[in-house]
CSV table of C-alpha atoms and ligand atoms in Angstrom, one decimal:
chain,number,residue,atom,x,y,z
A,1,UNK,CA,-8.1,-2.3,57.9
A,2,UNK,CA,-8.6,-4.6,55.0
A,3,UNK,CA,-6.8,-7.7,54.4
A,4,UNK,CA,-6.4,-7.4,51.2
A,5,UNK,CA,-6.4,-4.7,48.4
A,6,UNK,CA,-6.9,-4.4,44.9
A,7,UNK,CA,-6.3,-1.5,42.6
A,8,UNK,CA,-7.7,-1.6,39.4
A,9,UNK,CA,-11.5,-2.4,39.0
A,10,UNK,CA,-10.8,-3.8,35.4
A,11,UNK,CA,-11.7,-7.5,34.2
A,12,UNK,CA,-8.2,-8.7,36.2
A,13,UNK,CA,-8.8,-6.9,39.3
A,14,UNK,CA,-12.4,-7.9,39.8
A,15,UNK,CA,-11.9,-11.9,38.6
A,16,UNK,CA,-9.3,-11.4,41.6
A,17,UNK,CA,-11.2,-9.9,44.2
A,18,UNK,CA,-14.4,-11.7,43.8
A,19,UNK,CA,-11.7,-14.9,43.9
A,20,UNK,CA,-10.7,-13.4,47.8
A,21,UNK,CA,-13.7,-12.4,48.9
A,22,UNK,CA,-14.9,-16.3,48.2
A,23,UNK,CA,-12.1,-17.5,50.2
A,24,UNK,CA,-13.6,-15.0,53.1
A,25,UNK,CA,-11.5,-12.4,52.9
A,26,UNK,CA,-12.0,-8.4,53.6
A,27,UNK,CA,-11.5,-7.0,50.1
A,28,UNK,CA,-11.0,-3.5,49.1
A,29,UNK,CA,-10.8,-2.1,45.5
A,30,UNK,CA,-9.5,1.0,44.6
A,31,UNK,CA,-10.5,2.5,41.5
A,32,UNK,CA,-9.3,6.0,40.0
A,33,UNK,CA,-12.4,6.2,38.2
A,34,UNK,CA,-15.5,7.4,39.7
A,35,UNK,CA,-17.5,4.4,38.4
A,36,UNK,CA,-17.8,0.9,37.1
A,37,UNK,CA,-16.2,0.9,33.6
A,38,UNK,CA,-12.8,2.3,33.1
A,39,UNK,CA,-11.8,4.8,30.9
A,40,UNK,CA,-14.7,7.3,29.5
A,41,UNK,CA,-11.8,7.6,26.4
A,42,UNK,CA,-12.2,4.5,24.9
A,43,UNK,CA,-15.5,3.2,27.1
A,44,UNK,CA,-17.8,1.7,26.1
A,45,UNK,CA,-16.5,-0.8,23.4
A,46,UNK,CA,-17.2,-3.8,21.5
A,47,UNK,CA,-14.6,-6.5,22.5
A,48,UNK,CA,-14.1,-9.5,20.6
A,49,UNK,CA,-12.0,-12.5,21.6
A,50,UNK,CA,-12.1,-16.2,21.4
A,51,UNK,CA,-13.4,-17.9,24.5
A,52,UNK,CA,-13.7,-21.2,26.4
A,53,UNK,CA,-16.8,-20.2,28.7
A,54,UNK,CA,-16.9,-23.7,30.3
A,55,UNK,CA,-13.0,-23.5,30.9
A,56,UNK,CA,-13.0,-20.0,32.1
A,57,UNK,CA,-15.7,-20.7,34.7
A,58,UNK,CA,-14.1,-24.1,36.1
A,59,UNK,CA,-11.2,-22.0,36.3
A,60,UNK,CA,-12.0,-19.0,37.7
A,61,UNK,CA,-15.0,-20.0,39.3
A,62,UNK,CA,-16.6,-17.1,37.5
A,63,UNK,CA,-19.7,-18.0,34.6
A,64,UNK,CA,-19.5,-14.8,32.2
A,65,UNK,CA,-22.0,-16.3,29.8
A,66,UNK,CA,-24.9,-14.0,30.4
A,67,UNK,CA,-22.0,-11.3,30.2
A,68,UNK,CA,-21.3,-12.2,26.1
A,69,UNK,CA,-23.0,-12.6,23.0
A,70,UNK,CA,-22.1,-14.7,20.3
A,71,UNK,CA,-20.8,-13.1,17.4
A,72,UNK,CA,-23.7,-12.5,14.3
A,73,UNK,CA,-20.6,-12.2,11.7
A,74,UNK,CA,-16.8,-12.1,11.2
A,75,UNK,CA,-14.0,-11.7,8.6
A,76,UNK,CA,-11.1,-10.4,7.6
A,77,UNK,CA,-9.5,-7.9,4.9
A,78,UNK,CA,-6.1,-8.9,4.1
A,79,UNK,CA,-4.6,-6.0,1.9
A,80,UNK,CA,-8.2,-5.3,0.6
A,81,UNK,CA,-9.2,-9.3,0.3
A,82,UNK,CA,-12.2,-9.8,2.6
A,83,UNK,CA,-12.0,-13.3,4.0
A,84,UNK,CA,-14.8,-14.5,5.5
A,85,UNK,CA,-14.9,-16.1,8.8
A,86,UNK,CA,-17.6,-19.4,10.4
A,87,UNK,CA,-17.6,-18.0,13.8
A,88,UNK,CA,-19.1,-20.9,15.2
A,89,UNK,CA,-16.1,-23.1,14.8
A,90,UNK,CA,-13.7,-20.7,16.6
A,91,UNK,CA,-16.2,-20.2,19.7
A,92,UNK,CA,-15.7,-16.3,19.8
A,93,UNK,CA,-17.6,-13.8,21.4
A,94,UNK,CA,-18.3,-10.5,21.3
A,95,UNK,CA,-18.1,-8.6,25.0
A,96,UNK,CA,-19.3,-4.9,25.8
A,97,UNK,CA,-16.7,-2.8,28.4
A,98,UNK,CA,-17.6,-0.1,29.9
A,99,UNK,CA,-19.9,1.4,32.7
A,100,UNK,CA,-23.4,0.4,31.1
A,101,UNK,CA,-25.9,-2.2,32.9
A,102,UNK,CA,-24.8,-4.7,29.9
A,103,UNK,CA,-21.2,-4.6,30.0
A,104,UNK,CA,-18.9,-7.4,31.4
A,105,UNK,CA,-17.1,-4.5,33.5
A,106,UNK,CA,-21.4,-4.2,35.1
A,107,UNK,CA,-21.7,-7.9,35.8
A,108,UNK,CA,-18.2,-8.8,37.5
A,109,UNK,CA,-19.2,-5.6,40.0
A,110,UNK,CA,-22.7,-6.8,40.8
A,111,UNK,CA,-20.8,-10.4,41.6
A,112,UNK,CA,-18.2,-8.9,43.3
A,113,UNK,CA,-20.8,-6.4,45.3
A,114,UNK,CA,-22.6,-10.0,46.3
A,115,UNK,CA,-19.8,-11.4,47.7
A,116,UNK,CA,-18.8,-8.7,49.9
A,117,UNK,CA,-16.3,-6.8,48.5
A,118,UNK,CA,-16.3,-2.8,49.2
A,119,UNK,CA,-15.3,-0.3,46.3
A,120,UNK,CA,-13.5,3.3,46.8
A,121,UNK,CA,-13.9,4.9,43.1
A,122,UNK,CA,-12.1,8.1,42.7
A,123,UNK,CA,-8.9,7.1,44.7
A,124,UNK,CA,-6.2,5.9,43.0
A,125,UNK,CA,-2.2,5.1,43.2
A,126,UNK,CA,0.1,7.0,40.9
A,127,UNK,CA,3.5,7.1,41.8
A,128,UNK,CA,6.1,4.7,43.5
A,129,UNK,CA,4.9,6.3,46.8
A,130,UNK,CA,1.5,5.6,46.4
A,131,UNK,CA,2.2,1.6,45.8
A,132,UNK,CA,4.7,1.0,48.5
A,133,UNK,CA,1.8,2.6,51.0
A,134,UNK,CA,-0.2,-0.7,50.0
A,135,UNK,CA,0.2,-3.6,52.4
A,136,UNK,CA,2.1,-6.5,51.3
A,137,UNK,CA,0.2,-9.1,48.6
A,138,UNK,CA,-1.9,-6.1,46.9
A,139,UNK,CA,-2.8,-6.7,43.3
A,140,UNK,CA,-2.2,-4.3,40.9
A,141,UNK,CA,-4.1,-4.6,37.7
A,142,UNK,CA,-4.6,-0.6,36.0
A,143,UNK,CA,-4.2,-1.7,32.6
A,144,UNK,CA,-2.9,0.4,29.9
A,145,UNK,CA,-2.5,3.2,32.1
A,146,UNK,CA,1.3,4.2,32.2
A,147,UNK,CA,1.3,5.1,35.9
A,148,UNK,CA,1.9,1.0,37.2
A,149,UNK,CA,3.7,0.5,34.6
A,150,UNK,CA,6.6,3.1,35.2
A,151,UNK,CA,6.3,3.1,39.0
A,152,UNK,CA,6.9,-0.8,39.5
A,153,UNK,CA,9.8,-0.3,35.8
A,154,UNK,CA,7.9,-2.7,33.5
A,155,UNK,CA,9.6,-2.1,30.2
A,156,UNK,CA,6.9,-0.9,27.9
A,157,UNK,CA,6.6,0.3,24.3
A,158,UNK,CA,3.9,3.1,23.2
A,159,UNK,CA,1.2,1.8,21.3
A,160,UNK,CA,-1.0,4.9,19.0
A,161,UNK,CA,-4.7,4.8,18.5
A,162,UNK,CA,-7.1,5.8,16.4
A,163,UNK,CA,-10.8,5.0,17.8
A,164,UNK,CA,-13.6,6.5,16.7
A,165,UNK,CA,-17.9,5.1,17.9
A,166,UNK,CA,-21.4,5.5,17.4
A,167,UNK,CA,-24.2,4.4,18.2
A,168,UNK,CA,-26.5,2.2,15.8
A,169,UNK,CA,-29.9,1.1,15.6
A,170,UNK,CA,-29.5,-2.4,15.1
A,171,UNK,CA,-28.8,-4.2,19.0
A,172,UNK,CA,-28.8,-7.2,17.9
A,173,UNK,CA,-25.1,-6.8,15.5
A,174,UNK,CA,-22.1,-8.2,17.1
A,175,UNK,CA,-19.7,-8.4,14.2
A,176,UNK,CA,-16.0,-7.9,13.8
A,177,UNK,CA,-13.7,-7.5,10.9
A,178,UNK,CA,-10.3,-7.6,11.5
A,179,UNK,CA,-8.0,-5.5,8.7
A,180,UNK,CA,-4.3,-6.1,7.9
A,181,UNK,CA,-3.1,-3.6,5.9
A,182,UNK,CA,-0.4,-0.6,4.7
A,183,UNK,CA,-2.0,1.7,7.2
A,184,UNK,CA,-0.6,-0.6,10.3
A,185,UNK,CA,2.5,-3.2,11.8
A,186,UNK,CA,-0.3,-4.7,13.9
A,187,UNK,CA,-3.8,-4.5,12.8
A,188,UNK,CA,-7.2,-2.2,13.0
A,189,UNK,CA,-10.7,-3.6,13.0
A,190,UNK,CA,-14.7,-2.3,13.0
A,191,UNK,CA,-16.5,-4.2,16.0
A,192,UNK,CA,-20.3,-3.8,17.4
A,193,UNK,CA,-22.3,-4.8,20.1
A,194,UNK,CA,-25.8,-3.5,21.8
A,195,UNK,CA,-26.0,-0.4,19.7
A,196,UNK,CA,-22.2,0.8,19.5
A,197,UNK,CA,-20.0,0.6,17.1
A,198,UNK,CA,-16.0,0.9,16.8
A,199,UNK,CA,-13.3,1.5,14.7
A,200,UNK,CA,-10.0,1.1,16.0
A,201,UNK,CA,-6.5,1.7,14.0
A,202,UNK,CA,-3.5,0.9,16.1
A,203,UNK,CA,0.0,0.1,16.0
A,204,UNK,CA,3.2,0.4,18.1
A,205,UNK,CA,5.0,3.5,16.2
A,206,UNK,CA,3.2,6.3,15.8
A,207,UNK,CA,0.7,7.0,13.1
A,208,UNK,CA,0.8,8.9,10.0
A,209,UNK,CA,-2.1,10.8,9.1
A,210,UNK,CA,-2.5,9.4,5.4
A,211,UNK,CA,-2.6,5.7,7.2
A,212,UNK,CA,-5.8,6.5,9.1
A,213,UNK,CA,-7.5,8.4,5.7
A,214,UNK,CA,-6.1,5.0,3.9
A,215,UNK,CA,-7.9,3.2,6.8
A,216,UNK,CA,-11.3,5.2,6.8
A,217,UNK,CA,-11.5,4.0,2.7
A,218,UNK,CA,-11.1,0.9,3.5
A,219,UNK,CA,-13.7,0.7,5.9
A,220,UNK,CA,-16.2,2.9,3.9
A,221,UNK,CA,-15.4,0.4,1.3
A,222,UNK,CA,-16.3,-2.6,2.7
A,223,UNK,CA,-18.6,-1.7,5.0
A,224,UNK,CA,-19.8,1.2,3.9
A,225,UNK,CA,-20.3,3.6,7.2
A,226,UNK,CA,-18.3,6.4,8.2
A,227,UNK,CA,-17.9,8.1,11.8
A,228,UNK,CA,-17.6,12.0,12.2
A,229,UNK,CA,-15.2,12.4,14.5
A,230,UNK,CA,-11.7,10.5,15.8
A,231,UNK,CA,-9.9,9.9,19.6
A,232,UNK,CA,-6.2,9.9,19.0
A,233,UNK,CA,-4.0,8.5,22.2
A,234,UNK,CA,-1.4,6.1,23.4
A,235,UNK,CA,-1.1,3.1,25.5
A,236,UNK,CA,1.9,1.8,27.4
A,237,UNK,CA,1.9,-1.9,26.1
A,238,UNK,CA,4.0,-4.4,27.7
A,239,UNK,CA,6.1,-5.7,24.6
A,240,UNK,CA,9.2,-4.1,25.4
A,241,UNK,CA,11.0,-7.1,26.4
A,242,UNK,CA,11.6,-10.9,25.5
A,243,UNK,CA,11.6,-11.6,29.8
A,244,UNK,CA,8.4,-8.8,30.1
A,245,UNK,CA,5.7,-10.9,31.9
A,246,UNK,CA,6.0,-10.9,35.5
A,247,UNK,CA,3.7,-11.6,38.2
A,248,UNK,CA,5.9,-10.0,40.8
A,249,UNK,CA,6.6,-6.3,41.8
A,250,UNK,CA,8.6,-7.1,45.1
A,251,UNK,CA,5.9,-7.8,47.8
A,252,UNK,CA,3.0,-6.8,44.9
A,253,UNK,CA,1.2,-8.7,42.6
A,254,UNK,CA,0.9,-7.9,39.1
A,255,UNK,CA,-2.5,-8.7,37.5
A,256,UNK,CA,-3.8,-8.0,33.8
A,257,UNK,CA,-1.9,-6.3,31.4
A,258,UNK,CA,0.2,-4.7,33.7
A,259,UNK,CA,1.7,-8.6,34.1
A,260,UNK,CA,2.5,-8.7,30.2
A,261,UNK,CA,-1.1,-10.2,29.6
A,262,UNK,CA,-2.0,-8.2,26.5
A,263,UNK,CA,-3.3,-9.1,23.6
A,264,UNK,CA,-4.1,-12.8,21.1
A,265,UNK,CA,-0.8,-13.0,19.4
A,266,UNK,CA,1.1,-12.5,23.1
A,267,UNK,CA,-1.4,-13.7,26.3
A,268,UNK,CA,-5.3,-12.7,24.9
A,269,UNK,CA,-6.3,-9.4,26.2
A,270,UNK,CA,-9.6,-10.5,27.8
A,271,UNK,CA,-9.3,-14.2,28.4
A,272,UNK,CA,-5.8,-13.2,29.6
A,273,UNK,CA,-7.1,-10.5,31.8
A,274,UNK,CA,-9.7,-13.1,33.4
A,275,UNK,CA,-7.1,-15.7,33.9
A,276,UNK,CA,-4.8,-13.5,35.4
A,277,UNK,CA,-6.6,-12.9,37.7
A,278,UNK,CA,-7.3,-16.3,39.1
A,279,UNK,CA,-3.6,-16.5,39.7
A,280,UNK,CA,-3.0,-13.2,41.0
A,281,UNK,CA,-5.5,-14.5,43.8
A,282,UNK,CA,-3.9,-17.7,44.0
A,283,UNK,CA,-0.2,-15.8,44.7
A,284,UNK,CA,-2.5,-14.2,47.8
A,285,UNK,CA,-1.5,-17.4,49.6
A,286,UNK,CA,0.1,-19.6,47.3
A,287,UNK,CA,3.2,-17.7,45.8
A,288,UNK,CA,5.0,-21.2,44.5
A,289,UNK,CA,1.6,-22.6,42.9
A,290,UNK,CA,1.0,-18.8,41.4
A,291,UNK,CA,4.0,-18.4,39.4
A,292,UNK,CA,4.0,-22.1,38.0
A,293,UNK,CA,0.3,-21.1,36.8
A,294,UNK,CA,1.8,-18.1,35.3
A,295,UNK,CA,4.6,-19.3,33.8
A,296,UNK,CA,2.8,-21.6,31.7
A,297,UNK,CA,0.5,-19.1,30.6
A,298,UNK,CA,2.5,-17.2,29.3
A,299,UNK,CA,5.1,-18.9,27.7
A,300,UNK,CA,3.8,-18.2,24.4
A,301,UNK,CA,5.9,-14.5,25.4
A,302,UNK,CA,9.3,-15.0,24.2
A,303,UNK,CA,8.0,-16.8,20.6
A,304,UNK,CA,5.5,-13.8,20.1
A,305,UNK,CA,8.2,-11.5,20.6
A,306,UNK,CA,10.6,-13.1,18.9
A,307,UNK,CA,8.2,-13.6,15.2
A,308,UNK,CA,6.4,-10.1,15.9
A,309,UNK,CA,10.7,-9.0,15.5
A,310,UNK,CA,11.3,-11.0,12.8
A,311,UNK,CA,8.0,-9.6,10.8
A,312,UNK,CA,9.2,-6.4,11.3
A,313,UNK,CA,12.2,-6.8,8.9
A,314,UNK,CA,9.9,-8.3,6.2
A,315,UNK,CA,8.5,-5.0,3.4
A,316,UNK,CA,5.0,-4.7,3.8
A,317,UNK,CA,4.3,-5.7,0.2
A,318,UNK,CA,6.6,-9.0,1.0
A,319,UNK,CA,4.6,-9.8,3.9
A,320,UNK,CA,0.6,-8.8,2.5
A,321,UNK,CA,1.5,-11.0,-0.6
A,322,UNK,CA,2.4,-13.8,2.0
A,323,UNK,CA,-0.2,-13.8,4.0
A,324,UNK,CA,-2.7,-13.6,0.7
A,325,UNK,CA,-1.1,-16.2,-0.9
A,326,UNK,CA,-1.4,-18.7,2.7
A,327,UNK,CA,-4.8,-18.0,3.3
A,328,UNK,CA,-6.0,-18.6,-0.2
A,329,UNK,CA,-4.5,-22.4,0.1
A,330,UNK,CA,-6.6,-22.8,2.5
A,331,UNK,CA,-10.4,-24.2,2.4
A,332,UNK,CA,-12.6,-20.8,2.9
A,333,UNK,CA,-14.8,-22.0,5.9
A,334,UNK,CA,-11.1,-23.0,8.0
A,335,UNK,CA,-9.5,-20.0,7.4
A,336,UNK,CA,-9.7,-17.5,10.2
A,337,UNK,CA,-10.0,-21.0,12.4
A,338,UNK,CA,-6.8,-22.3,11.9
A,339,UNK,CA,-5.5,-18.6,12.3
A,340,UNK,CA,-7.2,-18.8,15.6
A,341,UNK,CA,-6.1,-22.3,16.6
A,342,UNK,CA,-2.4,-21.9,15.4
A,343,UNK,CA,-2.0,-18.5,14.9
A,344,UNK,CA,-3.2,-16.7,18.4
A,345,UNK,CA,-0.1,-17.9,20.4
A,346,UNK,CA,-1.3,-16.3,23.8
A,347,UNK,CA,-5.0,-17.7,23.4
A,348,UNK,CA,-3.3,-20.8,23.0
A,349,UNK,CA,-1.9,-20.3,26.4
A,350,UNK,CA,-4.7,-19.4,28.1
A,351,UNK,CA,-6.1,-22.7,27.1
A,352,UNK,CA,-3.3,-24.7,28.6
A,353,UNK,CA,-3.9,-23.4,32.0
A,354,UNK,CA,-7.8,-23.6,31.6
A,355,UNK,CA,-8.4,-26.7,29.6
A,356,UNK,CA,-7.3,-29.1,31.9
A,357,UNK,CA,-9.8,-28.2,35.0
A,358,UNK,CA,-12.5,-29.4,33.6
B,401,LIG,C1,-10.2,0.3,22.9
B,401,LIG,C2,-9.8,-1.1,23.4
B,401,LIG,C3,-10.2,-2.2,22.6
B,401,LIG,C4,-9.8,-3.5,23.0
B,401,LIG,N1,-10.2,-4.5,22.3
B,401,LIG,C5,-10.0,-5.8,22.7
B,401,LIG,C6,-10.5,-6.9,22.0
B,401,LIG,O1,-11.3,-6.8,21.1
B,401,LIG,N2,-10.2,-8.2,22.5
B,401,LIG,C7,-9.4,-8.4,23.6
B,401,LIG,O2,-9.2,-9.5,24.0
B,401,LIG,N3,-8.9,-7.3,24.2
B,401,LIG,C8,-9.1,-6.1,23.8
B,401,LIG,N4,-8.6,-5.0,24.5
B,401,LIG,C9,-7.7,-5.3,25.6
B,401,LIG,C10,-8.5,-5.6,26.9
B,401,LIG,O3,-9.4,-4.6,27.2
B,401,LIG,C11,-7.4,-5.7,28.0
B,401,LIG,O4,-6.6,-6.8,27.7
B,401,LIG,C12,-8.1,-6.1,29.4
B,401,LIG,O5,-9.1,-5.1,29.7
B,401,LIG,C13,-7.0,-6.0,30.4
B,401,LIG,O6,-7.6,-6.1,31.7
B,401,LIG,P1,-6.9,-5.4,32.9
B,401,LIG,O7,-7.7,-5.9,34.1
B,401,LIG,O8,-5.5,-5.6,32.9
B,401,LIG,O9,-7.2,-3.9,32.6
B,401,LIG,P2,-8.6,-3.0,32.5
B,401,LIG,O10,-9.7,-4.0,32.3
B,401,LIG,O11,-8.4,-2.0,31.5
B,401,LIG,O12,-8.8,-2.4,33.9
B,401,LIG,C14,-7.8,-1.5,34.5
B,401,LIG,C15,-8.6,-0.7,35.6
B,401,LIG,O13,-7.7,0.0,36.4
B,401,LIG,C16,-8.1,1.3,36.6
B,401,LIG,N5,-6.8,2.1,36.8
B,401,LIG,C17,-5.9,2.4,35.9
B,401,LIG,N6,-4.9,3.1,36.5
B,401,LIG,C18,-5.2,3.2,37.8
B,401,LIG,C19,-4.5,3.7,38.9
B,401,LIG,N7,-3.3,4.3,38.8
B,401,LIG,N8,-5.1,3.6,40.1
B,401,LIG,C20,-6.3,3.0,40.3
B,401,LIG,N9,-7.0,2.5,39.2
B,401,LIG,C21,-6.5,2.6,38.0
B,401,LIG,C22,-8.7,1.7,35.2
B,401,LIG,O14,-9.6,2.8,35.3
B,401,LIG,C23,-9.5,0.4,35.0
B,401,LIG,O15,-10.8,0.3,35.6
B,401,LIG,C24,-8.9,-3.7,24.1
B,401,LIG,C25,-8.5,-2.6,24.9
B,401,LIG,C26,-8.9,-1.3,24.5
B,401,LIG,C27,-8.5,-0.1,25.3
């Protein structure tokens, strides 16, 4: 019997285990996959985010470094306005996921492997049922899977994709450009990393097909590559609700995404997913000191929700014009890194909880 379990073997669920197994507990992670690595759909990937290596390791106790690369180039296209970005003064990084040796996903399981924690891939939990079986203090952390997210009724809203990846010649290429446009409410972006490269249109209402043929031009534009064929699914995202992030499912723990910790503009996707799971290992024993973490780390929630609202009333044109207009007041070499410094609300979060141990 194992003390404790964890299901999810994503970037929350392993930060947490390895955190358990540390502490010298009997870990077990179940993982519906048969490997490493997620979901063969959208796996493997270039991830981008901004990060605070030293931070994440004080806090987590966790160095990723030899897990990211820094990123070769970055920019934006605002409404067909490429805006170039210094990546060295917003401390980004580019992060493969996935099942390969190089990924992130690879390095947390060799860590976790080392410290003792055992692994069931292929064995997963998909209904109410299946999570009230778990013993008490579990951590669930199945990302955008819909499964955790209906059985423990986290409000969620659909989010449509268009991803399409090849592989390239050039390993060395981490870039990212970032496009806000017609074609989406949130945004789309090319990224690369060790030979693959994505293209990824999303937004939370589904897609027409002239937005994603509106979307391929712009890329071929600017970048001048095109892919051959297209993945079209849907995520359950967890922006539902103003009072969405919670780290509680009755006796569970939520970890990850599943916990509202979801992307820069909310709690950043990966930074947030690392974090998170810190605290969902601190809630193991510590349920008091776990929720003040969480709290503060996600208090960026409600004003994301309430702005991402409020943008959703202002025309397209209206809004693109704005956006033009701010960024060109703006020296060019600051732009994207005051967007990052004021602008990504939950990365901004994540740094209030990791900042200050170190
Ligand atoms: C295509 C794509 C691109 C992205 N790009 C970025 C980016 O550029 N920057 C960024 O910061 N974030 C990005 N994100 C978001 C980022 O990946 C997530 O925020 C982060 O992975 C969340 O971590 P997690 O631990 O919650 O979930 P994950 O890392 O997704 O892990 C969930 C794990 O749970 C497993 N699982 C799911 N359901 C079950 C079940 N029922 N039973 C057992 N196991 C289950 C899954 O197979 C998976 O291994 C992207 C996401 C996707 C899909």
């Amino acid at each position: 019997m194992f003390e404790n379990v964890v299901v999810g073997a994503g970037l929350a669920g392993l930060v947490c285990a390895i955190n358990l197994a540390r502490e010298g507990r009997d870990v077990l992670v179940i993982e519906r996959e048969q490997r490493i690595g997620g979901s063969p759909l959208y796996h493997p990937s270039p991830e981008g985010t901004p990060i605070d290596l030293e931070g994440i390791k004080a806090y987590t106790g966790i160095d990723i470094s030899p897990a990211v690369k820094k990123f070769t180039s970055g920019r934006a296209v605002v409404y067909g306005e490429v805006v170039p970005a210094d990546m060295d003064a917003i401390s980004s990084y580019m992060i493969e996921r996935g099942p390969r040796s190089t990924s992130l996903d690879s390095y947390l399981y060799s860590l976790a492997l080392k410290s003792g924690v055992k692994f069931e891939f292929g064995r997963g939990c998909f209904s109410p049922d299946d999570f009230m079986q778990l013993p008490p203090d579990s951590v669930v952390a199945t990302g955008l899977h819909f499964e955790g997210f209906d059985s423990f009724l986290v409000p969620y809203l659909t989010s449509f994709h268009y991803l399409a990846r090849k592989k390239i010649e050039d390993t060395d290429s981490t870039h990212v450009t970032i496009y806000h446009d017609d074609f989406t409410t949130d945004y789309a972006y090319t990224s690369s990393i060790n030979g693959v490269l994505l293209a990824h249109l999303f937004q939370r209402y589904p897609i027409k097909k002239d937005a994603l043929k509106h979307f391929q031009e712009r890329v071929y534009i600017t970048e001048g590559f095109e892919f051959d064929s297209w993945e079209h699914f849907t995520f359950p995202v967890p922006a539902a609700s103003i009072s969405n992030p919670r780290i509680f499912g009755g006796r569970t723990i939520l970890a990850g995404t599943l916990s509202g910790c979801m992307e820069p503009y909310m709690f950043f996707g990966i930074h947030g997913a690392l974090v998170s799971g810190k605290i969902a290992a601190i809630a193991v024993s510590d349920r008091g000191k776990a929720h003040e973490e969480f709290l503060k780390a996600t208090s960026s929630f409600r004003s994301a929700y309430l702005l991402k609202k409020a943008l959703s009333f202002v025309p397209k044109g209206v809004y693109g014009a704005a956006l033009k207009a701010a960024l060109r007041r703006l020296p060019e070499d600051e732009r994207i890194g005051r967007f990052v410094k004021h602008g990504m609300l939950g990365w901004k979060n994540c740094q209030s909880v990791v900042a200050k141990k170190y």
